PDB file of C-alpha atoms in Angstrom:
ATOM      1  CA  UNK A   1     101.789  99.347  49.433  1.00 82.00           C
ATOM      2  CA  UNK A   2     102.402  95.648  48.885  1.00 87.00           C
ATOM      3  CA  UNK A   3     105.551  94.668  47.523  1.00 88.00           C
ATOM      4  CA  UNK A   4     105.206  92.285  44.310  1.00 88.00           C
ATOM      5  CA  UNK A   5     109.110  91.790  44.169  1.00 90.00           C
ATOM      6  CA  UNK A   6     110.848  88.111  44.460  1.00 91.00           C
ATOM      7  CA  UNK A   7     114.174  88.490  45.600  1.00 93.00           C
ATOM      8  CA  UNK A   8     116.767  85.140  46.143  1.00 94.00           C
ATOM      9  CA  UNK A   9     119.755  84.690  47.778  1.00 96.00           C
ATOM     10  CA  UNK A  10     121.744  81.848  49.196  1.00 96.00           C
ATOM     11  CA  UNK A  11     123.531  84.079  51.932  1.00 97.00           C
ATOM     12  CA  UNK A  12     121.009  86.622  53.018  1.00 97.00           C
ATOM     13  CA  UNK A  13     123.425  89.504  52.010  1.00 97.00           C
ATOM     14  CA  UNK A  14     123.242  89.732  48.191  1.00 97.00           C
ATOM     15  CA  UNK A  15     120.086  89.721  47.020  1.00 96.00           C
ATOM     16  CA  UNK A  16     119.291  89.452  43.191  1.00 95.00           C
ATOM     17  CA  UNK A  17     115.951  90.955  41.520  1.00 94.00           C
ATOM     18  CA  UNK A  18     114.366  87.325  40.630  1.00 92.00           C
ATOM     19  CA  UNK A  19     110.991  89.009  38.546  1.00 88.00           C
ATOM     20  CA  UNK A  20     107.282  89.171  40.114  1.00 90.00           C
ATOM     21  CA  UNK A  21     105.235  86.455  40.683  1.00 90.00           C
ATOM     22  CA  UNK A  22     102.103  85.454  38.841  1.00 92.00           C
ATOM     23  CA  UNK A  23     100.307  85.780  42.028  1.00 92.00           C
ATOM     24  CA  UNK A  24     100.716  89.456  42.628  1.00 89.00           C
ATOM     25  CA  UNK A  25     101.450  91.698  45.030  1.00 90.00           C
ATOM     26  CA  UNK A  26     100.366  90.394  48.670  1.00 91.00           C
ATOM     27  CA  UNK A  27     101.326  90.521  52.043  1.00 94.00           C
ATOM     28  CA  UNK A  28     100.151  88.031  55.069  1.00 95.00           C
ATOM     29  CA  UNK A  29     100.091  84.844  53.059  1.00 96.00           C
ATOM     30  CA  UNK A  30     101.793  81.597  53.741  1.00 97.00           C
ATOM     31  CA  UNK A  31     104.632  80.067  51.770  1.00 96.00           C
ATOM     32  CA  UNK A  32     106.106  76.339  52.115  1.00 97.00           C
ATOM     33  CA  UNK A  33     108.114  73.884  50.589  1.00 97.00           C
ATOM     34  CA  UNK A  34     106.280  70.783  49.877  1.00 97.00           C
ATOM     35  CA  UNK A  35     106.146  67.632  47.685  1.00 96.00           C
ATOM     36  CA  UNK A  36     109.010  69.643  45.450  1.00 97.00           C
ATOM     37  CA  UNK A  37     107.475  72.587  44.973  1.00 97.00           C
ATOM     38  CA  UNK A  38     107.069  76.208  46.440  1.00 97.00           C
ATOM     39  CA  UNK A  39     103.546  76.797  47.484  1.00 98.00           C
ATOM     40  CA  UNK A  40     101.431  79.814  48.688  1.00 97.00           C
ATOM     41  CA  UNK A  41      98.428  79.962  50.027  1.00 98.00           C
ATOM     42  CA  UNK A  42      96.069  83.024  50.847  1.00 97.00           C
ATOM     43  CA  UNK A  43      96.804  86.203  51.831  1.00 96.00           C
ATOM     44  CA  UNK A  44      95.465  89.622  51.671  1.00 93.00           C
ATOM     45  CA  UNK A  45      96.522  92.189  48.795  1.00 87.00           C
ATOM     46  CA  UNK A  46      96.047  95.108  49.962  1.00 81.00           C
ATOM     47  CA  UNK A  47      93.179  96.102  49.313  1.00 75.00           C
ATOM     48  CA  UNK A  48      89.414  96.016  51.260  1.00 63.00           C
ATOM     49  CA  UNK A  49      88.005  92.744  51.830  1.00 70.00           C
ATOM     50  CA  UNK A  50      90.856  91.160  50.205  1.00 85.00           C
ATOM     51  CA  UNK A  51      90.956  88.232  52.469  1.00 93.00           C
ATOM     52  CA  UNK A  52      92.028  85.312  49.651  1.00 95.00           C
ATOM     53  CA  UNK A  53      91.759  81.666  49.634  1.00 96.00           C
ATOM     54  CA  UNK A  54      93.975  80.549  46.407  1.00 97.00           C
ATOM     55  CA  UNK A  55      96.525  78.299  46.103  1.00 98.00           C
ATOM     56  CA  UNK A  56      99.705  78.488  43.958  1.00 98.00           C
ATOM     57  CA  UNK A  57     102.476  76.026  43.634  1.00 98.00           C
ATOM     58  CA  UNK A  58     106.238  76.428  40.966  1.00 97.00           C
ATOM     59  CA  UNK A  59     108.837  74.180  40.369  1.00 97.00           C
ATOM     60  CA  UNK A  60     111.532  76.827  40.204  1.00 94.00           C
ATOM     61  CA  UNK A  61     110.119  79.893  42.163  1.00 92.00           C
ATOM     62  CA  UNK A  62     109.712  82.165  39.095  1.00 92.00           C
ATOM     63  CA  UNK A  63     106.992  80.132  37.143  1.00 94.00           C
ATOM     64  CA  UNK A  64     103.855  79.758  39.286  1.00 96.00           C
ATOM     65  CA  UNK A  65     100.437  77.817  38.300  1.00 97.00           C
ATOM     66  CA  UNK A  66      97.335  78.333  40.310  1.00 98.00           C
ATOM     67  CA  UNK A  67      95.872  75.216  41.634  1.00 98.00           C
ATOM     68  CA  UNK A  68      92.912  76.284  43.384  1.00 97.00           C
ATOM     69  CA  UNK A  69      90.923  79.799  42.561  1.00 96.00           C
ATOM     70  CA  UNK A  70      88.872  79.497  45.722  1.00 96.00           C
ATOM     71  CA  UNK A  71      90.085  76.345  48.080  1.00 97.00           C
ATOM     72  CA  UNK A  72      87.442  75.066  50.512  1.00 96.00           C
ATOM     73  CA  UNK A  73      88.696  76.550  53.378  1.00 97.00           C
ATOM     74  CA  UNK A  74      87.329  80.370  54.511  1.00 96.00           C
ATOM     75  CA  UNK A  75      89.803  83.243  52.728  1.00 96.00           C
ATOM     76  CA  UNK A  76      92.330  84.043  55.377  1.00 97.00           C
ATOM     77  CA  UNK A  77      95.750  86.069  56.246  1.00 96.00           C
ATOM     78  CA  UNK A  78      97.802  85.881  58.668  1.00 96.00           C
ATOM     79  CA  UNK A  79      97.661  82.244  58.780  1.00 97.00           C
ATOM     80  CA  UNK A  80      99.944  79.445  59.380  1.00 98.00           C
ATOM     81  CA  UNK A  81     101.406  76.529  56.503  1.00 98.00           C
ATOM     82  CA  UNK A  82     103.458  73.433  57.260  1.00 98.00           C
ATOM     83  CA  UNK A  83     104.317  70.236  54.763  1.00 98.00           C
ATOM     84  CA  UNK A  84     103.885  67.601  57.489  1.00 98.00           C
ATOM     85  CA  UNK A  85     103.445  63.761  57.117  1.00 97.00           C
ATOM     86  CA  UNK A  86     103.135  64.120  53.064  1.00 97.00           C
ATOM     87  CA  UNK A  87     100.212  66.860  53.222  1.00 98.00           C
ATOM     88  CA  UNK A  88      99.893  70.790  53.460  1.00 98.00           C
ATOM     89  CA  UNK A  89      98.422  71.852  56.188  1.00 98.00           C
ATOM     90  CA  UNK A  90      96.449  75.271  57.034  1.00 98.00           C
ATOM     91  CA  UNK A  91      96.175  76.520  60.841  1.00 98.00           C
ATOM     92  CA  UNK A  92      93.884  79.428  61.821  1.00 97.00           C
ATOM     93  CA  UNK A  93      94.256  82.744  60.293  1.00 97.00           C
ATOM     94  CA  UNK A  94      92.566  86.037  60.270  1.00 95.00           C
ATOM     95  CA  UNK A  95      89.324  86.759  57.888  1.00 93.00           C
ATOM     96  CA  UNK A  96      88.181  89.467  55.913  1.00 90.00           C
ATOM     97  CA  UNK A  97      86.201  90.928  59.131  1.00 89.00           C
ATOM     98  CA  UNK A  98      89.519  90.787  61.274  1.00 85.00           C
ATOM     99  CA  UNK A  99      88.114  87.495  62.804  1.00 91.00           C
ATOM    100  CA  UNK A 100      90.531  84.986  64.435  1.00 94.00           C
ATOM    101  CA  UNK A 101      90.062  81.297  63.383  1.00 96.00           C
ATOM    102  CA  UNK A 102      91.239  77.781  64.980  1.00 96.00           C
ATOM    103  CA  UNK A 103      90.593  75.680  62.069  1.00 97.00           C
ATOM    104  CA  UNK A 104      93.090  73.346  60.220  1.00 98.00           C
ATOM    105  CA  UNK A 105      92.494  71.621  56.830  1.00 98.00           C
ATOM    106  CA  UNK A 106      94.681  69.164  55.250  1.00 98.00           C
ATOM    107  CA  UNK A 107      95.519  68.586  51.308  1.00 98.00           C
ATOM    108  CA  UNK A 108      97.664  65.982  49.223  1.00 97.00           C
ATOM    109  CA  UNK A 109      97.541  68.006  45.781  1.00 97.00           C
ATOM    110  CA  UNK A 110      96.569  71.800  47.036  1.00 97.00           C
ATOM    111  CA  UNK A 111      93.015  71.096  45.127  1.00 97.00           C
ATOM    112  CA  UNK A 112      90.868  68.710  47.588  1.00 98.00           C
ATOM    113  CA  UNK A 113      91.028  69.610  50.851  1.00 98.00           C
ATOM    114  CA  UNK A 114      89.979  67.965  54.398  1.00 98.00           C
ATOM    115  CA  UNK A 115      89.002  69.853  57.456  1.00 97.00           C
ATOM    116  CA  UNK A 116      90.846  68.137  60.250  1.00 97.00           C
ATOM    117  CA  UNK A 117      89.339  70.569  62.962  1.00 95.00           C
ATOM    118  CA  UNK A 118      86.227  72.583  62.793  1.00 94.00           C
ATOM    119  CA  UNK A 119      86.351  76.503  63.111  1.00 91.00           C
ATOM    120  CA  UNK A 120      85.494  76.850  67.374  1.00 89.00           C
ATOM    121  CA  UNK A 121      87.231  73.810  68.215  1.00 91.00           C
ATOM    122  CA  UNK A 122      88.475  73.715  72.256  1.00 88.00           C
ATOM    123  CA  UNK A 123      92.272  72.045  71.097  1.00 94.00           C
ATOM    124  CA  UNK A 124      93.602  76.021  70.956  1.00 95.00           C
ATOM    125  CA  UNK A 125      92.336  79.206  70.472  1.00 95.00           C
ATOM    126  CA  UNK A 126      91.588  81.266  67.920  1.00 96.00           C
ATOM    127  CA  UNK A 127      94.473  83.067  66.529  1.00 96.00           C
ATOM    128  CA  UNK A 128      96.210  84.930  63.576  1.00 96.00           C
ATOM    129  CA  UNK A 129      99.855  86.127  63.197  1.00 96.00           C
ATOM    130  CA  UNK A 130     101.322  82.461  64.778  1.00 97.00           C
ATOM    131  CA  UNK A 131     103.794  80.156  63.628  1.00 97.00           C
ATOM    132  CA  UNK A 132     103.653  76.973  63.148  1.00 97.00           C
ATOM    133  CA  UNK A 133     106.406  73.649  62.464  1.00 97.00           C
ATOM    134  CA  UNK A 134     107.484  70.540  62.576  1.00 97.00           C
ATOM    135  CA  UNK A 135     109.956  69.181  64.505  1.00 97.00           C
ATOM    136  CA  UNK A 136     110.614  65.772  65.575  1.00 97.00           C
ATOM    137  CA  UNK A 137     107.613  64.758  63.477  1.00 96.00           C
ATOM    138  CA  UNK A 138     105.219  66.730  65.368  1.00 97.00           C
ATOM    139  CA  UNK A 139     103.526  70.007  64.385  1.00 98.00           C
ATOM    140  CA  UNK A 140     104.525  72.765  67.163  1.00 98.00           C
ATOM    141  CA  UNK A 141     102.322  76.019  67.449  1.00 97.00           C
ATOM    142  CA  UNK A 142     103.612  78.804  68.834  1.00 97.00           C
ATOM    143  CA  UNK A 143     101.859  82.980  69.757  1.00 96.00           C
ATOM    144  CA  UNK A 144     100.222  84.717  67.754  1.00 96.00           C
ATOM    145  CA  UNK A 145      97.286  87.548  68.345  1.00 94.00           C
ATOM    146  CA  UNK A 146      94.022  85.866  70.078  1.00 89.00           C
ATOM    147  CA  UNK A 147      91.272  87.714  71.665  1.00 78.00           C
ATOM    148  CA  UNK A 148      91.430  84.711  73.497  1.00 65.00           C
ATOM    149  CA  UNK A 149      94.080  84.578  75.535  1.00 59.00           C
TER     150      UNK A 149
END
């Protein structure tokens, strides 16, 4: 099953039981670091059609609030998450149906968001599984699945 465990450590060998989060048990989502606060963002739980499309954000990593029940873009797993240039940013992502996306929205806050490129764009190909970060103030993509390719 999913695990709904949050672990810390600050040496990757001791680990320490930290509670579970008020999001639940979910695997596939995206987590970053952003405007001084922990964020996730969609996901699947484990269950059918579980695709999500919420968005939480804590302080301290124990206490999270839910920002956004149902954000504008399409549910999603598998997806990729950046802070870049004072926004969150989305990138592609699997759906419910197991169906790839190229899309990337934008957000200040985690509430409003903007769709920077439209689902079937020709900039890159569809894809789920990929990472995504910044480096020298650019956003680098890199694999991921893609029927695609």
């Amino acid at each position: 099953g999913f695990a709904s465990d949050m672990l810390v450590s600050n040496d990757a060998i001791k680990w320490r039981a930290a509670g579970a989060p008020d999001f639940g048990a979910r695997a596939f989502f995206s987590a970053v670091s952003h405007d001084r606060y922990l964020w996730v963002l969609g996901g699947h739980n484990g269950t059918f059609d579980s695709a999500m499309n919420d968005v939480w954000k804590s302080k301290d990593g124990l206490t999270w609030c839910r920002v956004s029940e149902f954000a504008h873009w399409d549910a999603r797993f598998s997806h990729a998450a950046v802070s870049y240039a004072g926004m969150l940013w989305i990138i592609g992502g699997s759906t419910k149906d197991a169906s790839n996306l190229n899309d990337v929205w934008k957000s200040y806050d985690g509430v409003q968001w903007t769709e920077v490129l439209a689902a079937g764009h020709t900039a890159f190909s569809t894809r789920s599984g990929h990472s995504v970060v910044v480096y020298k103030e650019q956003m680098w993509l890199y694999g991921g699945h893609s029927a695609d390719v």
